[in-house]
């Protein structure tokens, strides 16, 4: 065989090998094992699961979802024991955990799963105030769920944070018992719990503007993203496509309407 033809054949084989990405048997994701309506709920809409199932169908891959403590979920993805974690906000230090859909130095909001916010809750009659810039008249620590990103923001505001519980209802009960002076919760979760429980609704109220609003993402483990770059990008794009479908938008509107009843 002529040398030039042999070199061309070898280059062609190399190019083919580089283009052929191995296909995993399934995509193994984790999330927190606590309700966060309307994204995850045992007794209502679970829009994140609906979105991921649609994205998996678009990407032609089997989906496995495991629910566990949030900190454990993050650790298992960081240690490449699972392929990804969903409903995680962006913080630069979380880049060591996994791979975000990036745009420049930050995650690309066009590839988000959804938007959500954190709000501050206080006992009715409490002097606590939040004006969007600073906390005043705070008596005691602010409660937050273990491992949640809002903890750093609260600490930056000068608040002492009690993050010993990962259960939002346990934290609401701490507030009722005056073991904490305020509570930071994802807004939809907090509003839903207050609306559904008179014991909370009659004594607890939301205060001031949102603490923060941010997009939430699916991120992949470093091993998965390195081994399956095309599938990684394809799945993020499938999430964005699903989010913009009329069917998903209607499901979101219906779920939000149900939460606000």
Coordinates of C-alpha atoms in Angstrom, one line a residue:
X1 CA 0.0 0.0 0.0
X2 CA 1.4 3.4 -0.9
X3 CA 2.7 5.4 2.1
X4 CA 0.4 8.4 1.4
X5 CA -2.7 6.2 1.3
X6 CA -1.7 4.4 4.5
X7 CA -1.3 7.7 6.3
X8 CA -4.7 8.9 5.0
X9 CA -6.4 5.6 6.1
X10 CA -4.9 5.9 9.6
X11 CA -6.0 9.5 9.9
X12 CA -9.5 8.6 8.8
X13 CA -9.7 5.8 11.4
X14 CA -8.4 8.2 14.1
X15 CA -11.0 10.7 13.2
X16 CA -13.8 8.1 13.2
X17 CA -12.7 6.9 16.6
X18 CA -12.7 10.4 18.0
X19 CA -16.2 11.1 16.7
X20 CA -17.6 7.8 18.1
X21 CA -18.5 8.6 21.6
X22 CA -19.3 5.7 23.9
X23 CA -23.0 5.6 25.0
X24 CA -23.7 5.0 28.7
X25 CA -26.4 2.5 29.6
X26 CA -28.2 5.1 31.6
X27 CA -27.9 8.5 33.2
X28 CA -27.8 8.3 37.0
X29 CA -28.8 11.5 38.7
X30 CA -29.5 12.5 42.3
X31 CA -31.4 15.2 44.0
X32 CA -32.5 16.1 47.5
X33 CA -35.0 13.7 49.2
X34 CA -37.2 16.6 50.5
X35 CA -40.3 18.0 48.7
X36 CA -39.7 21.3 46.9
X37 CA -43.0 22.1 45.2
X38 CA -43.7 22.4 42.4
X39 CA -40.3 21.0 41.2
X40 CA -40.5 17.9 43.4
X41 CA -43.4 16.7 45.4
X42 CA -44.8 13.4 46.7
X43 CA -48.4 14.6 46.5
X44 CA -48.4 17.1 43.7
X45 CA -46.7 18.2 40.5
X46 CA -43.0 17.3 40.1
X47 CA -42.1 19.6 37.2
X48 CA -38.3 18.8 37.4
X49 CA -39.0 15.1 37.0
X50 CA -41.3 15.8 34.1
X51 CA -38.7 18.0 32.4
X52 CA -35.9 15.4 32.9
X53 CA -38.0 12.6 31.6
X54 CA -38.8 14.6 28.5
X55 CA -35.1 15.5 28.0
X56 CA -34.1 11.8 28.4
X57 CA -36.6 10.9 25.7
X58 CA -35.2 13.6 23.4
X59 CA -31.7 12.4 24.1
X60 CA -32.6 8.7 23.8
X61 CA -31.2 7.6 27.1
X62 CA -32.6 5.8 30.1
X63 CA -32.9 7.9 33.3
X64 CA -32.2 6.8 36.9
X65 CA -33.0 9.2 39.7
X66 CA -32.0 8.7 43.3
X67 CA -33.2 10.9 46.2
X68 CA -30.9 11.4 49.2
X69 CA -29.6 14.0 51.6
X70 CA -28.4 17.0 49.6
X71 CA -24.8 17.0 51.0
X72 CA -24.5 13.3 50.2
X73 CA -25.8 13.9 46.7
X74 CA -23.2 16.6 46.1
X75 CA -20.4 14.3 47.4
X76 CA -21.4 11.4 45.3
X77 CA -21.3 13.5 42.1
X78 CA -18.0 15.1 43.1
X79 CA -16.6 11.6 43.7
X80 CA -17.9 10.4 40.3
X81 CA -20.2 7.8 41.9
X82 CA -23.2 9.3 40.2
X83 CA -23.4 11.1 36.8
X84 CA -25.1 14.3 37.9
X85 CA -27.2 16.3 40.3
X86 CA -30.2 18.5 39.4
X87 CA -31.7 21.6 40.9
X88 CA -28.4 23.2 41.9
X89 CA -27.6 26.9 41.7
X90 CA -24.3 28.2 40.4
X91 CA -21.4 29.2 42.7
X92 CA -17.8 29.3 41.5
X93 CA -16.7 26.9 44.2
X94 CA -19.2 24.3 43.1
X95 CA -17.2 23.9 39.8
X96 CA -15.2 21.3 41.7
X97 CA -18.4 19.2 42.2
X98 CA -19.3 19.0 38.6
X99 CA -19.6 20.6 35.1
X100 CA -22.2 23.4 34.5
X101 CA -23.3 24.6 31.1
X102 CA -21.0 27.6 31.0
X103 CA -21.1 30.9 29.3
X104 CA -17.9 32.8 30.1
X105 CA -17.1 32.6 33.8
X106 CA -20.7 31.7 34.9
X107 CA -23.4 29.2 34.2
X108 CA -25.5 29.9 31.1
X109 CA -29.0 30.8 32.2
X110 CA -30.4 29.8 28.8
X111 CA -29.6 26.2 29.8
X112 CA -31.3 26.4 33.2
X113 CA -34.0 24.0 34.5
X114 CA -35.9 26.8 36.2
X115 CA -35.8 30.0 38.2
X116 CA -36.5 30.2 41.9
X117 CA -35.8 32.5 44.8
X118 CA -35.1 32.5 48.5
X119 CA -37.3 34.5 50.9
X120 CA -37.0 35.3 54.6
X121 CA -39.8 34.3 57.0
X122 CA -40.4 35.7 60.5
X123 CA -42.9 35.3 63.3
X124 CA -45.8 37.7 63.1
X125 CA -45.0 40.6 65.4
X126 CA -41.2 40.2 65.0
X127 CA -39.3 43.4 64.6
X128 CA -37.0 41.8 62.0
X129 CA -36.7 43.9 58.8
X130 CA -35.1 43.1 55.4
X131 CA -35.0 45.9 52.8
X132 CA -33.1 44.0 50.1
X133 CA -29.7 45.3 51.3
X134 CA -29.4 44.7 55.1
X135 CA -31.1 42.9 58.0
X136 CA -32.1 44.9 61.0
X137 CA -33.6 44.0 64.4
X138 CA -32.7 40.3 64.0
X139 CA -33.0 38.4 67.3
X140 CA -31.2 35.1 67.1
X141 CA -29.9 33.0 64.2
X142 CA -31.4 32.6 60.8
X143 CA -32.3 29.1 59.9
X144 CA -31.4 27.5 56.6
X145 CA -31.4 24.0 55.2
X146 CA -28.1 22.1 55.4
X147 CA -25.8 22.7 52.5
X148 CA -28.0 25.2 50.7
X149 CA -26.3 28.1 48.8
X150 CA -28.2 30.8 50.7
X151 CA -26.1 30.1 53.8
X152 CA -23.1 32.1 52.4
X153 CA -25.3 35.0 51.6
X154 CA -26.8 35.2 55.1
X155 CA -23.3 35.0 56.6
X156 CA -22.2 37.8 54.3
X157 CA -25.1 39.9 55.7
X158 CA -23.6 39.3 59.2
X159 CA -26.2 36.8 60.3
X160 CA -25.5 33.8 62.5
X161 CA -26.8 30.8 60.6
X162 CA -28.4 27.6 62.0
X163 CA -28.1 25.0 59.3
X164 CA -28.4 22.0 61.5
X165 CA -31.6 20.7 59.8
X166 CA -32.2 19.9 56.2
X167 CA -36.0 19.6 56.6
X168 CA -38.0 22.8 55.9
X169 CA -40.8 21.8 58.2
X170 CA -38.4 21.2 61.1
X171 CA -37.0 24.7 60.4
X172 CA -40.5 26.2 60.5
X173 CA -41.1 24.5 63.8
X174 CA -37.8 25.9 65.1
X175 CA -39.1 29.3 64.2
X176 CA -42.4 28.7 66.0
X177 CA -40.5 27.6 69.1
X178 CA -38.3 30.8 68.8
X179 CA -35.2 28.7 68.6
X180 CA -34.3 30.8 65.5
X181 CA -35.1 34.4 64.8
X182 CA -35.9 34.0 61.1
X183 CA -35.8 31.4 58.4
X184 CA -34.6 31.4 54.8
X185 CA -36.4 29.1 52.5
X186 CA -36.9 28.6 48.7
X187 CA -39.8 30.9 48.1
X188 CA -42.1 28.4 46.5
X189 CA -41.4 25.8 49.2
X190 CA -42.0 28.3 52.0
X191 CA -45.2 29.8 50.5
X192 CA -46.6 26.3 49.8
X193 CA -45.9 25.1 53.4
X194 CA -47.6 28.2 54.8
X195 CA -50.6 28.0 52.5
X196 CA -51.1 24.3 53.4
X197 CA -50.8 24.5 57.2
X198 CA -52.8 26.9 59.3
X199 CA -50.4 26.4 62.2
X200 CA -47.7 28.0 60.1
X201 CA -49.9 30.5 58.2
X202 CA -51.4 32.0 61.3
X203 CA -48.1 32.7 63.0
X204 CA -45.5 33.1 60.3
X205 CA -45.1 35.6 57.5
X206 CA -42.8 36.4 54.7
X207 CA -40.8 39.7 55.1
X208 CA -39.4 42.1 52.5
X209 CA -38.2 41.4 48.9
X210 CA -36.6 38.1 47.9
X211 CA -33.2 37.4 49.4
X212 CA -32.0 36.3 46.0
X213 CA -33.4 34.9 42.8
X214 CA -31.3 32.6 40.7
X215 CA -31.4 29.9 38.0
X216 CA -31.1 26.2 38.8
X217 CA -29.3 23.6 36.7
X218 CA -28.5 20.0 36.0
X219 CA -24.7 19.5 36.3
X220 CA -22.7 16.5 35.4
X221 CA -19.9 14.8 37.2
X222 CA -16.4 15.6 35.7
X223 CA -16.0 11.9 34.7
X224 CA -19.3 11.8 32.8
X225 CA -18.8 15.2 31.1
X226 CA -15.3 14.3 30.0
X227 CA -16.3 10.9 28.7
X228 CA -19.6 12.0 27.0
X229 CA -19.2 15.6 25.9
X230 CA -21.8 15.3 23.1
X231 CA -24.4 13.7 25.2
X232 CA -23.8 16.3 28.0
X233 CA -24.4 19.1 25.6
X234 CA -27.3 17.3 24.0
X235 CA -29.0 16.8 27.3
X236 CA -28.7 20.5 28.4
X237 CA -30.1 21.5 25.0
X238 CA -33.0 19.0 25.5
X239 CA -33.8 20.6 28.9
X240 CA -33.9 24.1 27.3
X241 CA -36.2 22.8 24.5
X242 CA -38.5 21.1 27.0
X243 CA -38.7 24.2 29.2
X244 CA -39.9 26.3 26.2
X245 CA -42.6 23.9 25.0
X246 CA -46.3 25.0 25.4
X247 CA -47.0 21.8 27.4
X248 CA -44.4 22.5 30.0
X249 CA -45.3 26.1 30.3
X250 CA -48.9 25.2 30.9
X251 CA -47.9 22.6 33.5
X252 CA -45.8 25.3 35.3
X253 CA -48.7 27.8 35.2
X254 CA -51.1 25.2 36.6
X255 CA -48.7 24.2 39.3
X256 CA -48.1 27.7 40.4
X257 CA -51.8 28.4 40.4
X258 CA -52.3 25.4 42.6
X259 CA -49.6 26.5 45.1
X260 CA -51.2 29.9 45.4
X261 CA -54.6 28.7 46.3

